[in-house]
XYZ file of C-alpha atoms in Angstrom:
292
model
C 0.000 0.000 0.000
C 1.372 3.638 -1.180
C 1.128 6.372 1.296
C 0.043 9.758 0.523
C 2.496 12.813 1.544
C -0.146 13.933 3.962
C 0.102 10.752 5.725
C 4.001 10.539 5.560
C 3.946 13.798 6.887
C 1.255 12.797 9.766
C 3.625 9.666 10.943
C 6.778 11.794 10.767
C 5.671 14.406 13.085
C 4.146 11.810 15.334
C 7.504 10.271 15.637
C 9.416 13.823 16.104
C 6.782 14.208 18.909
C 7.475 10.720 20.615
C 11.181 11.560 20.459
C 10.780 14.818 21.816
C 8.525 13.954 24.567
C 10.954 10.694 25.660
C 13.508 13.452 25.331
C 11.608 16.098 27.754
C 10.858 12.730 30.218
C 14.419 12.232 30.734
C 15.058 15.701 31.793
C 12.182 16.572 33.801
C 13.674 16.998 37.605
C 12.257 14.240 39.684
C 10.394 16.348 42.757
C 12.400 16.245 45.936
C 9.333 13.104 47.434
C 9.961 11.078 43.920
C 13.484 11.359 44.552
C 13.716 10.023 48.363
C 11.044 7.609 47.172
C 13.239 5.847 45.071
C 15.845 5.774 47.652
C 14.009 4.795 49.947
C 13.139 1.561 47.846
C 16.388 1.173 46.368
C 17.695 1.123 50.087
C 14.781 -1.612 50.745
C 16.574 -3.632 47.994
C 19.289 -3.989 49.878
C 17.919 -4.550 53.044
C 15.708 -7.622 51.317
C 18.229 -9.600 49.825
C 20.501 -9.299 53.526
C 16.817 -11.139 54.957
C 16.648 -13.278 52.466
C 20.315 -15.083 53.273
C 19.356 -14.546 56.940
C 16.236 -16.367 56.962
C 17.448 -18.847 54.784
C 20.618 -19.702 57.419
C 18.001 -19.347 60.268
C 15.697 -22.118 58.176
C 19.018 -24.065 57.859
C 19.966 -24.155 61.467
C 15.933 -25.033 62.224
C 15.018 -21.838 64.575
C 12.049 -20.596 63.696
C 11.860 -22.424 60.913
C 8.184 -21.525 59.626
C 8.386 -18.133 60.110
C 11.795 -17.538 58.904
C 10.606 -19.296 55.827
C 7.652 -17.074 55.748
C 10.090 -13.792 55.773
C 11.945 -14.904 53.443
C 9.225 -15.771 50.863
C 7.894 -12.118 51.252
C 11.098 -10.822 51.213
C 11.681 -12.458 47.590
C 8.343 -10.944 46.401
C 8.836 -7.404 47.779
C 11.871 -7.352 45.653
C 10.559 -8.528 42.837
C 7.970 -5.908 42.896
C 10.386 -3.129 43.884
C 12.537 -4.359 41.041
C 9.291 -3.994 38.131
C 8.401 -0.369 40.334
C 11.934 1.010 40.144
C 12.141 0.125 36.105
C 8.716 0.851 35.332
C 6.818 3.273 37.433
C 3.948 2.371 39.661
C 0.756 4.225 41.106
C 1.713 2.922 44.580
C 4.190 5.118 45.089
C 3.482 7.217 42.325
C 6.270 6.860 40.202
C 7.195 7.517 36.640
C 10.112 4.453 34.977
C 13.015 5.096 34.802
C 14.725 6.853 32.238
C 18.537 6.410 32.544
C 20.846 4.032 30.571
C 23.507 3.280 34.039
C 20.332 2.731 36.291
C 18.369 0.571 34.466
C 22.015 -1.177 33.342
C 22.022 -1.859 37.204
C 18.566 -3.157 37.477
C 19.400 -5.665 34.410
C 22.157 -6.738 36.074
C 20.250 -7.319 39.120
C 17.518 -9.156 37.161
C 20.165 -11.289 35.975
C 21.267 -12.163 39.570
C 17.696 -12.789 40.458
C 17.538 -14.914 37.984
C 19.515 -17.762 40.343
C 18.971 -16.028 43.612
C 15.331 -15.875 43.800
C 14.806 -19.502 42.962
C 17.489 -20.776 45.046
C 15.907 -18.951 47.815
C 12.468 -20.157 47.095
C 14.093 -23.696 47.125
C 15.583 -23.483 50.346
C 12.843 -21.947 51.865
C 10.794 -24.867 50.776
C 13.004 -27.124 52.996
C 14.975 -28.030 50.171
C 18.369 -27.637 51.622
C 20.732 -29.054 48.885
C 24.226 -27.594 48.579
C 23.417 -25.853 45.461
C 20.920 -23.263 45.914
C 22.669 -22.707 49.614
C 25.544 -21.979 47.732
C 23.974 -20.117 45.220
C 22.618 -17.784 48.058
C 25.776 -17.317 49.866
C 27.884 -16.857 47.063
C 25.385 -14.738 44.866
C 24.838 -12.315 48.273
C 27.549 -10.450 48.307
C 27.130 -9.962 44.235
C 23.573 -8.535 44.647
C 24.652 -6.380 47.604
C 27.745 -4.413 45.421
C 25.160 -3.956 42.163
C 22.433 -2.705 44.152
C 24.930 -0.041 45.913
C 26.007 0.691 42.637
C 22.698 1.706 41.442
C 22.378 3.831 44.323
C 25.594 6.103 43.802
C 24.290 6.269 40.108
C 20.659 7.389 41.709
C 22.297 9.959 43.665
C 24.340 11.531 40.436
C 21.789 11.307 37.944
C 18.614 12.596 39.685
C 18.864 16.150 39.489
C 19.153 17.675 43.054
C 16.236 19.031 45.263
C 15.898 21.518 47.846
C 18.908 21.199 50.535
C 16.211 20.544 53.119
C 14.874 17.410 51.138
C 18.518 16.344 50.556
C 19.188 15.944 53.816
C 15.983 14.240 54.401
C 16.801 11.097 51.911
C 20.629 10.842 52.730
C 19.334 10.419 56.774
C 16.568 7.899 55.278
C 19.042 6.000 53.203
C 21.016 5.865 56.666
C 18.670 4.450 58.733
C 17.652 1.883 56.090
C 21.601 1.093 55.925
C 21.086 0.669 59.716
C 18.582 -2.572 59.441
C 20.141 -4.069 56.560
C 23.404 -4.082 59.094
C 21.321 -5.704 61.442
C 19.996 -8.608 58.745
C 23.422 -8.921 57.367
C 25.065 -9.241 61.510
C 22.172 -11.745 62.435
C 22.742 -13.444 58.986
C 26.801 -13.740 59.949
C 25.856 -15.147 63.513
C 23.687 -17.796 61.908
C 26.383 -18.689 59.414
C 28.910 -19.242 62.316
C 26.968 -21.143 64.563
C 26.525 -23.464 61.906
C 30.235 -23.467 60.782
C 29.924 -22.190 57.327
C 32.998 -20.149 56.474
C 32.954 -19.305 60.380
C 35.907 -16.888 59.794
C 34.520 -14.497 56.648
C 31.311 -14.779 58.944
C 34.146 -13.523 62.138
C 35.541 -10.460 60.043
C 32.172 -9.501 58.391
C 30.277 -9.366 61.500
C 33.256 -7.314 63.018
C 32.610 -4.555 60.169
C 28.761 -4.672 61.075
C 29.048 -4.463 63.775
C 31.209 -1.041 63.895
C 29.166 0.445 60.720
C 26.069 -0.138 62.729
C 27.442 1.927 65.786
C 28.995 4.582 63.518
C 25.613 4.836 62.215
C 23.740 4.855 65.384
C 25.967 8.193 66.445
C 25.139 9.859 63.298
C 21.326 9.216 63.847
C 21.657 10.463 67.408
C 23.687 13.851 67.110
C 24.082 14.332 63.221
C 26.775 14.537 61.028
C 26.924 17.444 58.707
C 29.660 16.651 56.781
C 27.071 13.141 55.538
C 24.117 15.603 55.521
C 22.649 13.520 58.132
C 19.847 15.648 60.370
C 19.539 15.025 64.150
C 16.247 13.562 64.931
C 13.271 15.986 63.896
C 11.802 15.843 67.505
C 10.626 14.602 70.795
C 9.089 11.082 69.247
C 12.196 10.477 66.924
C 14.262 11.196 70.141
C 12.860 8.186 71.488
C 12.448 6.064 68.724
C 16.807 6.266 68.644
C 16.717 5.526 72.192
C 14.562 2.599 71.711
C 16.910 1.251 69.016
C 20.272 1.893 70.962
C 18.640 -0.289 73.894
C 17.427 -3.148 71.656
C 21.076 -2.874 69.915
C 22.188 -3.330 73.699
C 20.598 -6.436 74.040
C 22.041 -8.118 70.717
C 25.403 -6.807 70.645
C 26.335 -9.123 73.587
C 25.086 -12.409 71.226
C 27.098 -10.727 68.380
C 29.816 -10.658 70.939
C 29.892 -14.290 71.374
C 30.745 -15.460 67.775
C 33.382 -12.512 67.892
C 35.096 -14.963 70.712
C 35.189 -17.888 68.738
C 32.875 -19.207 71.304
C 29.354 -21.562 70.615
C 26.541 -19.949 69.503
C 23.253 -21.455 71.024
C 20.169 -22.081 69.487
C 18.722 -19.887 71.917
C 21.327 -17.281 71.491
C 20.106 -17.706 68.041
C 16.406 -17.094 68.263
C 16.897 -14.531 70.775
C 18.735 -12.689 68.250
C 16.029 -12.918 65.121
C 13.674 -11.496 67.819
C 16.149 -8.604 68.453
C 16.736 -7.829 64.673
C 13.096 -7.672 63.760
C 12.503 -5.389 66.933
C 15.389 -3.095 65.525
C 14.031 -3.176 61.732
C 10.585 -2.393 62.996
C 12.130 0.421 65.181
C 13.774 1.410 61.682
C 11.180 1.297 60.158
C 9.182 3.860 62.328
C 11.943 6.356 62.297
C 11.958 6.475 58.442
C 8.309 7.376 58.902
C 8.962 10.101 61.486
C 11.901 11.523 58.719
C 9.083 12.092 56.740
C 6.461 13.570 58.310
């Protein structure tokens, strides 16, 4: 079929629109909430895949087996969905996809990880505790951990900058999400050690938790200027750091006991999951109280 110049013309500016438009999208300044929304899940990201290995050594060493299992499932689906929101936009948060070539190389790469993590975790949490997908996890953990951080250096130089106010806002949210993922990876390096797997890498790993968590904990109390890192907005967020300091109290000491060399319990163990989900749900209510 021949088409008319009218036509021809018709298509041709349609396209020139398109092109434009995609063009206009990838410049438009993300608002200072899209931005710290994105962080905020990108942050999660990292934070799931530490629960994931955590709750799969915790369904390993049989303590609290069910539930652990249960985490970990809805772990694996949160980031799946994160993963589709962060490419593609959602309406819950409201987000537009994204638009840059080094992110969404990131999230690729990710999906290509995910590709033998999230099965080898679905396997394991199934009670299906073969060598390989355990090995897959442990060895794929660290992998997933450096791509997602890269994607969030490339967030913070490619969206175009907000108000200093909301700035500050995101970089303390990113902190305090940095500050449960700690927690999951500590927990997840206790576990490992009480059941012998690479006991020392699990030694010097939990050692650098251990002191990132505090050095975070001392920017969430005072602030650190220099990070960008506001003191908490208020009486209630006051509190809430209190509450996590205290709860971080009561785990170091278990923490403590691997950095010995000596045995971890079982009940050292389950003591310890209760501890770290007290401390992410702790988190979890400061990053709400950051953005109020």
């Amino acid at each position: 079929m021949i088409l008319s110049e009218r036509l021809k013309r018709a298509i041709g500016a349609a396209v020139l629109i398109a092109a434009m438009a995609g063009s206009l999208l990838a410049q438009t300044p993300l608002s200072p909430q899209e931005k710290m929304v994105r962080l905020r899940i990108a942050g999660d990201q990292r934070l799931l895949v530490q629960k994931v290995v955590k709750s799969a050594c915790f369904v390993m060493a049989d303590v609290n087996a069910q539930t652990n299992a249960e985490d970990a499932l809805e772990a694996v689906t949160a980031f799946e969905r994160n993963a589709r929101v962060l490419r593609q936009g959602g309406d819950t948060p409201a987000l537009g996809p994204e638009v840059h070539d080094e992110i969404l190389q990131h999230l690729t790469a990710l999906d290509e990880i995910w590709y033998s993590f999230g099965p080898a975790a679905r396997q394991v949490m199934s009670g299906d505790l073969h060598s390989v997908p355990v090995q897959q996890l442990t060895s794929l953990n660290p992998t997933a951990l450096d791509e997602v951080d890269a994607m969030i250096v490339q967030m913070g130089e490619r969206y175009p900058a907000a108000t200093f106010s909301a700035e500050q806002i995101a970089s303390t949210m990113t902190l305090a999400v940095r500050q449960s993922m700690l927690v999951q990876k500590a927990v997840k390096e206790l576990c490992f050690y009480a059941l012998d797997v690479n006991a020392a890498q699990m030694q010097a790993g939990l050692a650098q938790s251990i002191a990132q968590f505090e050095e975070g904990m001392v920017a969430m109390e005072l602030g650190d200027f220099d990070r960008g890192i506001i003191d908490p907005p208020g009486l209630a967020a006051i509190r809430q750091v209190m509450d996590m300091k205290e709860t971080w109290d009561q785990l170091r000491p278990l923490l403590d006991t691997a950095l010995s060399g000596k045995p971890v319990s079982r009940a050292d163990l389950e003591t310890a999951s209760d501890r770290a989900m007290a401390l992410h749900l702790l988190t979890e209510g400061m990053i709400e109280l950051y953005l109020q």
